CSV table of C-alpha atoms in Angstrom, one decimal:
chain,number,residue,atom,x,y,z
A,1,MET,CA,-1.1,3.7,141.9
A,2,ARG,CA,-4.2,5.6,140.8
A,3,SER,CA,-2.1,8.9,140.2
A,4,GLY,CA,0.3,6.8,138.1
A,5,TRP,CA,-2.5,5.5,135.8
A,6,THR,CA,-4.0,9.0,135.6
A,7,ARG,CA,-0.7,10.3,134.4
A,8,TYR,CA,-0.4,7.6,131.7
A,9,ILE,CA,-4.0,8.2,130.5
A,10,LEU,CA,-3.3,12.0,130.4
A,11,LEU,CA,-0.1,11.5,128.4
A,12,ILE,CA,-1.8,9.2,125.9
A,13,THR,CA,-4.8,11.6,125.6
A,14,THR,CA,-2.4,14.5,125.0
A,15,VAL,CA,-0.5,12.6,122.3
A,16,LEU,CA,-3.7,11.6,120.6
A,17,VAL,CA,-5.1,15.1,120.6
A,18,VAL,CA,-1.8,16.5,119.3
A,19,LEU,CA,-1.7,13.8,116.5
A,20,LEU,CA,-5.3,14.5,115.6
A,21,LEU,CA,-4.7,18.3,115.4
A,22,LEU,CA,-1.6,17.7,113.3
A,23,ASN,CA,-3.4,15.4,111.0
A,24,MET,CA,-6.1,18.0,110.5
A,25,LYS,CA,-3.5,20.6,109.9
A,26,TRP,CA,-4.6,22.8,112.8
A,27,LEU,CA,-1.2,22.8,114.2
A,28,PRO,CA,2.1,23.5,112.2
A,29,SER,CA,4.0,20.2,111.7
A,30,PHE,CA,7.3,19.9,113.7
A,31,LYS,CA,9.4,19.8,110.6
A,32,ASN,CA,7.9,23.1,109.3
A,33,ILE,CA,8.5,25.2,112.5
A,34,PHE,CA,12.1,26.0,111.5
A,35,LYS,CA,11.4,25.8,107.8
A,36,GLN,CA,12.3,29.0,105.9
A,37,GLN,CA,9.2,30.6,104.4
A,38,PRO,CA,9.3,31.0,100.6
A,39,VAL,CA,9.8,34.5,99.3
A,40,THR,CA,6.9,35.3,96.8
A,41,ILE,CA,6.9,38.2,94.5
A,42,ASP,CA,4.1,40.7,94.3
A,43,ASN,CA,1.7,40.6,91.3
A,44,THR,CA,3.0,43.8,89.6
A,45,PRO,CA,1.5,45.0,86.2
A,46,ILE,CA,3.1,43.9,82.9
A,47,LEU,CA,3.8,46.7,80.5
A,48,ILE,CA,3.9,46.0,76.7
A,49,LYS,CA,7.0,47.6,75.2
A,50,GLU,CA,6.8,46.3,71.6
A,51,ILE,CA,4.7,44.1,69.3
A,52,ASN,CA,6.5,42.7,66.4
A,53,GLU,CA,5.0,40.8,63.4
A,54,LEU,CA,7.1,37.8,62.5
A,55,ALA,CA,7.0,34.8,60.2
A,56,GLN,CA,9.6,32.4,61.5
A,57,LEU,CA,9.3,28.7,60.5
A,58,CYS,CA,11.0,26.9,63.4
A,59,THR,CA,12.0,23.5,62.4
A,60,ILE,CA,14.7,22.2,64.8
A,61,THR,CA,15.2,22.8,68.5
A,62,ALA,CA,18.3,21.7,70.4
A,63,PHE,CA,18.1,21.2,74.1
A,64,ASP,CA,21.4,21.4,76.1
A,65,GLU,CA,23.0,21.7,79.4
A,66,VAL,CA,26.3,23.7,79.9
A,67,VAL,CA,28.6,24.7,82.7
A,68,ALA,CA,30.1,28.2,82.9
A,69,ASP,CA,32.3,29.6,85.7
A,70,SER,CA,34.2,32.6,86.7
A,71,VAL,CA,37.1,32.9,89.2
A,72,VAL,CA,38.6,36.1,90.6
A,73,ILE,CA,42.0,35.8,92.4
A,74,LYS,CA,43.8,38.5,94.1
A,75,MET,CA,46.8,38.8,96.6
A,76,LYS,CA,45.8,39.1,100.2
A,77,SER,CA,46.2,42.5,101.9
A,78,PRO,CA,48.3,42.6,105.1
A,79,VAL,CA,45.0,42.8,107.1
A,80,GLU,CA,43.5,39.9,105.2
A,81,ARG,CA,46.5,37.8,106.0
A,82,LEU,CA,45.7,38.2,109.7
A,83,LEU,CA,42.1,37.1,109.3
A,84,PRO,CA,41.0,33.5,108.8
A,85,ASP,CA,40.2,32.8,105.1
A,86,LEU,CA,36.9,31.2,104.6
A,87,SER,CA,37.3,30.8,100.9
A,88,VAL,CA,38.8,27.7,99.3
A,89,PHE,CA,42.3,29.2,99.4
A,90,GLY,CA,42.8,28.8,103.1
A,91,ASN,CA,46.4,29.8,104.2
A,92,LEU,CA,47.6,30.7,100.8
A,93,PRO,CA,48.8,34.2,100.2
A,94,ILE,CA,46.0,34.6,97.7
A,95,THR,CA,42.3,34.8,98.1
A,96,GLY,CA,39.4,35.1,95.7
A,97,LYS,CA,35.9,34.2,94.7
A,98,ARG,CA,34.3,31.7,92.5
A,99,LEU,CA,31.0,31.2,90.7
A,100,VAL,CA,29.9,28.0,88.9
A,101,ILE,CA,26.6,27.9,87.2
A,102,ILE,CA,24.8,25.2,85.2
A,103,GLY,CA,22.5,26.4,82.5
A,104,LYS,CA,19.9,24.4,80.8
A,105,GLY,CA,18.3,25.8,77.6
A,106,LYS,CA,17.2,25.4,74.1
A,107,LEU,CA,18.0,26.8,70.7
A,108,ILE,CA,15.5,27.2,68.0
A,109,ALA,CA,16.6,27.2,64.4
A,110,GLY,CA,14.5,27.7,61.2
A,111,VAL,CA,13.9,30.0,58.4
A,112,ASP,CA,12.7,33.6,58.5
A,113,LEU,CA,9.8,33.6,55.9
A,114,LYS,CA,9.7,37.4,56.2
A,115,LYS,CA,12.6,37.4,53.9
A,116,LEU,CA,10.5,35.9,51.1
A,117,ASN,CA,9.4,38.3,48.4
A,118,ALA,CA,7.5,38.1,45.1
A,119,GLN,CA,10.6,36.9,43.3
A,120,SER,CA,11.0,34.0,45.7
A,121,ILE,CA,8.0,32.2,44.4
A,122,PHE,CA,7.5,31.1,40.8
A,123,VAL,CA,4.3,29.4,39.7
A,124,GLN,CA,3.7,27.9,36.2
A,125,GLY,CA,0.7,25.7,35.7
A,126,ASP,CA,0.9,22.9,38.2
A,127,SER,CA,4.5,23.6,39.1
A,128,VAL,CA,5.8,25.7,41.8
A,129,SER,CA,9.3,26.8,42.7
A,130,LEU,CA,10.2,28.4,46.1
A,131,LEU,CA,13.5,29.9,47.0
A,132,LEU,CA,14.0,29.9,50.8
A,133,PRO,CA,16.4,32.0,52.8
A,134,HIS,CA,19.1,30.0,54.7
A,135,ALA,CA,18.2,28.6,58.1
A,136,GLU,CA,19.4,30.6,61.1
A,137,ILE,CA,19.3,30.5,64.9
A,138,LEU,CA,15.9,32.2,65.6
A,139,ASP,CA,15.9,32.1,69.3
A,140,THR,CA,18.1,31.0,72.3
A,141,ILE,CA,16.1,30.4,75.5
A,142,MET,CA,17.9,30.3,78.8
A,143,ASN,CA,15.5,31.6,81.4
A,144,PRO,CA,16.3,32.3,85.1
A,145,SER,CA,14.4,29.1,86.0
A,146,ASP,CA,17.0,27.2,83.8
A,147,PHE,CA,20.0,28.2,85.8
A,148,GLU,CA,21.4,26.4,88.8
A,149,THR,CA,24.1,27.9,91.0
A,150,PHE,CA,26.4,25.0,91.6
A,151,SER,CA,28.9,27.0,93.7
A,152,GLU,CA,29.1,30.5,94.8
A,153,THR,CA,31.9,31.8,97.0
A,154,GLY,CA,32.4,35.5,97.7
A,155,GLU,CA,30.3,38.5,96.7
A,156,TRP,CA,29.2,38.5,93.1
A,157,SER,CA,27.4,41.6,91.6
A,158,SER,CA,24.4,40.9,89.4
A,159,GLU,CA,26.4,42.3,86.4
A,160,ALA,CA,29.2,39.8,87.0
A,161,VAL,CA,26.5,36.9,87.3
A,162,THR,CA,25.0,38.1,84.1
A,163,ALA,CA,28.3,37.9,82.3
A,164,VAL,CA,28.7,34.2,83.4
A,165,LYS,CA,25.2,33.4,82.2
A,166,VAL,CA,25.9,35.1,78.8
A,167,LYS,CA,29.0,32.9,78.6
A,168,ALA,CA,26.9,29.8,79.2
A,169,ARG,CA,24.4,30.8,76.5
A,170,LYS,CA,27.3,31.4,74.1
A,171,LYS,CA,28.7,27.9,74.8
A,172,MET,CA,25.3,26.5,74.1
A,173,VAL,CA,25.0,28.2,70.7
A,174,GLU,CA,28.6,27.0,69.8
A,175,LYS,CA,27.7,23.4,70.7
A,176,ALA,CA,24.6,23.5,68.6
A,177,LEU,CA,26.3,25.0,65.6
A,178,HIS,CA,28.9,22.3,65.9
A,179,GLN,CA,26.2,19.6,65.9
A,180,GLY,CA,25.1,21.0,62.5
A,181,ILE,CA,21.7,22.4,63.6
A,182,LEU,CA,21.6,24.9,60.7
A,183,ASN,CA,21.9,22.1,58.1
A,184,ARG,CA,19.3,20.0,59.7
A,185,ALA,CA,17.0,23.1,60.0
A,186,ASN,CA,17.5,23.8,56.2
A,187,VAL,CA,16.6,20.2,55.3
A,188,ARG,CA,13.6,20.1,57.5
A,189,SER,CA,12.3,23.5,56.3
A,190,ILE,CA,12.5,22.4,52.7
A,191,ALA,CA,10.6,19.1,53.5
A,192,LEU,CA,7.9,21.0,55.4
A,193,LEU,CA,7.3,23.6,52.7
A,194,GLU,CA,7.3,21.0,49.9
A,195,ASN,CA,4.6,19.0,51.8
A,196,PHE,CA,2.6,22.3,52.4
A,197,LEU,CA,2.7,23.2,48.7
A,198,ARG,CA,1.7,19.7,47.6
A,199,GLY,CA,-1.5,20.2,49.6
A,200,PHE,CA,-2.6,22.9,47.1
A,201,GLY,CA,-2.5,20.5,44.3
A,202,PHE,CA,0.8,21.3,42.7
A,203,LYS,CA,2.3,18.3,41.0
A,204,LYS,CA,5.9,19.5,40.7
A,205,VAL,CA,7.2,21.3,43.7
A,206,THR,CA,10.8,22.6,44.0
A,207,VAL,CA,11.9,24.2,47.2
A,208,LYS,CA,15.6,25.3,47.4
A,209,THR,CA,17.6,27.5,49.7
A,210,MET,CA,19.4,30.6,48.4
A,211,ASP,CA,23.0,30.1,47.3
B,1,MET,CA,9.3,8.2,135.3
B,2,PHE,CA,10.8,9.6,132.1
B,3,LYS,CA,10.4,6.4,130.1
B,4,PRO,CA,7.1,7.5,128.3
B,5,TYR,CA,8.7,10.8,127.3
B,6,ILE,CA,11.7,8.9,125.9
B,7,TYR,CA,9.4,6.6,124.0
B,8,LEU,CA,7.5,9.6,122.6
B,9,LEU,CA,10.7,11.3,121.6
B,10,PHE,CA,11.9,8.2,119.9
B,11,CYS,CA,8.6,7.9,118.0
B,12,VAL,CA,8.8,11.5,116.9
B,13,VAL,CA,12.4,11.2,115.8
B,14,ALA,CA,11.7,7.9,114.0
B,15,ALA,CA,8.7,9.5,112.1
B,16,CYS,CA,10.9,12.4,110.8
B,17,ARG,CA,12.3,11.0,107.7
B,18,THR,CA,12.7,12.5,104.2
B,19,ALA,CA,10.4,11.1,101.6
B,20,PRO,CA,12.2,9.6,98.7
B,21,VAL,CA,12.5,12.0,95.7
B,22,LYS,CA,11.5,10.5,92.4
B,23,GLN,CA,13.9,11.6,89.7
B,24,GLU,CA,13.2,11.4,86.1
B,25,GLN,CA,16.0,11.2,83.5
B,26,GLU,CA,16.0,14.1,81.2
B,27,ILE,CA,17.0,13.5,77.5
B,28,LEU,CA,18.6,16.5,75.9
B,29,ALA,CA,18.8,16.2,72.1
B,30,LEU,CA,18.0,17.8,68.7
B,31,ARG,CA,14.2,17.6,68.0
B,32,GLU,CA,12.2,18.4,65.0
B,33,ILE,CA,9.4,21.0,65.5
B,34,ASN,CA,7.0,22.6,63.2
B,35,GLU,CA,6.2,26.1,64.6
B,36,LEU,CA,5.2,29.1,62.6
B,37,VAL,CA,6.0,32.0,64.9
B,38,THR,CA,3.9,35.0,63.9
B,39,VAL,CA,4.1,37.4,66.8
B,40,GLU,CA,6.6,38.6,69.4
B,41,TYR,CA,5.6,40.6,72.4
B,42,ILE,CA,8.3,42.4,74.4
B,43,VAL,CA,7.1,43.2,77.9
B,44,ASN,CA,8.5,44.8,81.0
B,45,LYS,CA,7.8,43.9,84.6
B,46,ILE,CA,9.0,45.0,88.0
B,47,ILE,CA,9.9,42.1,90.3
B,48,LYS,CA,9.2,43.2,93.9
B,49,ALA,CA,9.8,40.9,96.9
B,50,SER,CA,10.1,41.1,100.6
B,51,ASP,CA,11.7,38.4,102.7
B,52,ASP,CA,10.0,39.0,106.1
B,53,GLU,CA,7.9,35.8,106.6
B,54,THR,CA,10.4,33.6,108.4
B,55,TRP,CA,9.8,34.3,112.1
B,56,TYR,CA,13.2,33.4,113.5
B,57,LYS,CA,15.2,35.6,111.1
B,58,ILE,CA,16.1,39.0,112.6
B,59,GLY,CA,15.5,41.9,110.1
B,60,ASP,CA,14.1,42.0,106.7
B,61,ARG,CA,15.5,42.1,103.2
B,62,LYS,CA,13.8,43.5,100.2
B,63,ILE,CA,14.7,43.5,96.5
B,64,LEU,CA,13.4,45.2,93.4
B,65,MET,CA,14.4,44.0,89.9
B,66,THR,CA,13.4,44.9,86.4
B,67,CYS,CA,13.0,42.4,83.7
B,68,GLU,CA,12.2,42.4,80.0
B,69,ALA,CA,10.6,39.2,78.6
B,70,THR,CA,10.0,38.2,75.0
B,71,LEU,CA,6.8,36.1,74.4
B,72,LYS,CA,6.5,34.3,71.0
B,73,ALA,CA,3.3,32.7,69.6
B,74,GLY,CA,2.0,31.3,66.5
B,75,ILE,CA,0.6,28.2,64.9
B,76,ASP,CA,1.5,24.6,64.7
B,77,PHE,CA,2.5,24.2,61.1
B,78,SER,CA,2.4,20.4,61.2
B,79,ALA,CA,-1.4,20.5,61.9
B,80,ILE,CA,-2.0,21.8,58.4
B,81,GLY,CA,-2.8,18.8,56.1
B,82,GLY,CA,-4.4,18.3,52.8
B,83,GLU,CA,-7.9,18.1,54.5
B,84,HIS,CA,-7.4,21.8,55.6
B,85,ILE,CA,-6.9,23.1,52.1
B,86,GLN,CA,-9.8,23.5,49.6
B,87,VAL,CA,-9.0,24.9,46.1
B,88,HIS,CA,-11.6,26.0,43.5
B,89,ASN,CA,-9.9,27.5,40.5
B,90,LYS,CA,-8.4,30.8,41.7
B,91,GLU,CA,-10.1,30.6,45.1
B,92,VAL,CA,-8.5,28.9,48.1
B,93,THR,CA,-9.7,28.1,51.7
B,94,LEU,CA,-7.1,27.4,54.3
B,95,ILE,CA,-8.1,26.2,57.9
B,96,LEU,CA,-5.3,27.0,60.3
B,97,PRO,CA,-5.0,25.7,63.8
B,98,HIS,CA,-5.6,28.0,66.7
B,99,ALA,CA,-2.5,30.0,68.0
B,100,THR,CA,-0.5,28.8,71.0
B,101,LEU,CA,2.2,30.4,73.1
B,102,PHE,CA,5.6,28.9,72.1
B,103,SER,CA,8.0,30.6,74.4
B,104,VAL,CA,8.7,33.1,77.2
B,105,ASN,CA,12.3,34.3,77.2
B,106,ILE,CA,14.0,36.4,79.8
B,107,LYS,CA,17.5,37.0,78.7
B,108,PRO,CA,20.2,37.2,81.5
B,109,GLU,CA,21.1,40.7,80.5
B,110,ASP,CA,17.5,41.9,80.6
B,111,LEU,CA,17.2,41.0,84.3
B,112,LYS,CA,18.6,43.8,86.5
B,113,VAL,CA,18.7,44.5,90.2
B,114,ALA,CA,17.3,48.1,90.7
B,115,TYR,CA,17.3,48.2,94.5
B,116,GLU,CA,18.2,46.0,97.5
B,117,GLU,CA,17.6,46.7,101.2
B,118,ILE,CA,19.3,44.2,103.5
B,119,GLY,CA,18.9,44.3,107.3
B,120,PRO,CA,22.1,44.2,109.3
B,121,PHE,CA,21.6,40.6,110.5
B,122,ARG,CA,20.7,39.3,107.0
B,123,THR,CA,22.7,38.2,104.0
B,124,ARG,CA,22.4,39.5,100.5
B,125,PHE,CA,20.1,37.7,98.0
B,126,THR,CA,22.2,35.0,96.3
B,127,THR,CA,22.2,34.3,92.6
B,128,GLN,CA,20.0,31.3,93.1
B,129,GLU,CA,17.5,33.3,95.1
B,130,ARG,CA,17.4,36.1,92.5
B,131,ASP,CA,16.8,33.4,89.8
B,132,LEU,CA,14.0,31.9,91.8
B,133,LEU,CA,12.3,35.3,92.1
B,134,ALA,CA,12.7,35.9,88.4
B,135,ALA,CA,11.3,32.4,87.7
B,136,GLN,CA,8.1,33.5,89.5
B,137,ALA,CA,7.9,36.6,87.3
B,138,GLN,CA,8.3,34.3,84.2
B,139,LYS,CA,5.4,32.2,85.4
B,140,GLN,CA,3.2,35.4,85.9
B,141,ILE,CA,4.1,36.7,82.5
B,142,GLN,CA,3.4,33.3,80.9
B,143,ASP,CA,0.0,33.1,82.7
B,144,SER,CA,-1.0,36.5,81.5
B,145,ALA,CA,-0.2,35.9,77.8
B,146,ASP,CA,-3.9,35.4,77.0
B,147,SER,CA,-4.9,38.7,78.6
B,148,LEU,CA,-2.1,40.5,76.8
B,149,GLY,CA,-3.8,39.5,73.6
B,150,VAL,CA,-0.7,37.5,72.3
B,151,LEU,CA,-2.8,34.7,70.9
B,152,ARG,CA,-5.3,37.0,69.2
B,153,THR,CA,-2.5,38.9,67.5
B,154,ALA,CA,-0.7,35.7,66.6
B,155,GLU,CA,-3.8,34.4,64.7
B,156,ALA,CA,-4.3,37.8,63.0
B,157,ASN,CA,-0.6,37.8,61.8
B,158,ALA,CA,-0.8,34.2,60.7
B,159,SER,CA,-3.9,35.0,58.7
B,160,LEU,CA,-2.1,38.0,57.1
B,161,PHE,CA,1.0,36.0,56.3
B,162,ALA,CA,-0.9,33.0,54.8
B,163,SER,CA,-3.0,35.4,52.8
B,164,ASN,CA,0.0,37.2,51.3
B,165,PHE,CA,1.8,33.9,50.6
B,166,LEU,CA,-1.2,32.3,48.8
B,167,ARG,CA,-1.7,35.5,46.7
B,168,ASN,CA,1.9,35.2,45.7
B,169,LEU,CA,1.0,31.5,44.6
B,170,GLY,CA,-1.5,33.1,42.2
B,171,TYR,CA,-4.8,32.7,44.1
B,172,GLU,CA,-7.1,35.7,43.7
B,173,LYS,CA,-9.6,34.9,46.5
B,174,VAL,CA,-8.1,33.6,49.8
B,175,ILE,CA,-10.2,32.5,52.8
B,176,ILE,CA,-8.4,31.8,56.0
B,177,GLN,CA,-10.3,30.2,58.9
B,178,PHE,CA,-9.2,29.1,62.4
B,179,GLY,CA,-10.7,25.9,63.5
B,180,ASN,CA,-14.3,26.4,62.3
B,181,THR,CA,-14.5,30.2,62.7
B,182,PRO,CA,-13.9,32.3,59.6
B,183,VAL,CA,-11.4,34.9,60.4
B,184,LYS,CA,-10.9,36.8,57.2
B,185,LEU,CA,-12.7,36.9,53.9
B,186,ASN,CA,-11.2,38.6,50.8
């Protein structure tokens, strides 16, 4: 009887000690024992390659999400026909690989004020006239952190993956142009610069884009 | 005899549940911005990683990648209002906001795998894994923007651009300030 009680007390004490150690994070938690450790990169130096002086007035940004994929299909060789096919093609006489990625990014449009010259600005008394260059896509940002691999079967080289990502970026640019991003950037640039010039006390401000 | 152990096992299993993930709906759209980008830094970085921390995986795998990133910085154009401009005849004082980092961009074609070493019992780095490593590099580059002098150069370039622009408007003396600190007197 006494040995039975001792066993229970010992068991409860052990559980309490383990819980206390877990709570104080002195023991690894059960769920983390088989958790894959994250791979961290070394803190390597950053080398400056180029410094460029710019004057880009960014007025519109378009956020978007696109899907791009690539499929490679080939006929199975006689040896491959004998082996079980783990790709999506199963028992078919063809095999292949597939990559589907989702890319999230942003496009920035505006005017390049570096293209302004002395002839672009005309001042007379309290009137000013400014001739702006046309709006253009100034930047397309789709960083590695913006990509999600939705499906990847088979071996893909980094060059092939890059080609799919570039395809995704191209799609994003096409969509933004279709939405009329450049027209909106033109209108917004004109409004911003008109407001800026009025701040200097000019009564008549004319800002136009080049024909 | 085994009852307490079964109860204990039940309690442990019952306690192992996944915490609900809070998801926020993202809105993707066209947005108006007012950024005057005045500098672009193109930088290079080696991405070096070793996957040898997981105790139950036999063998290591290592990867070396090179990446080129573009950092863009400038000033918030919308922060310039009438109260930041003072005009006295042919003399003008313009107070510009301090420069901020607008973007870090690593183009897909500027990220290249230079070397990979895979143990016989390990699989190659997947696209997703390579992207996660590059994302860490992107964060390191972003964090070191200040030490690279990106913001200082952005302010100097903004000052130069504004100065030239105002001279073209006919002002003979141009004073550019950032916040309360005079930057350039002509």
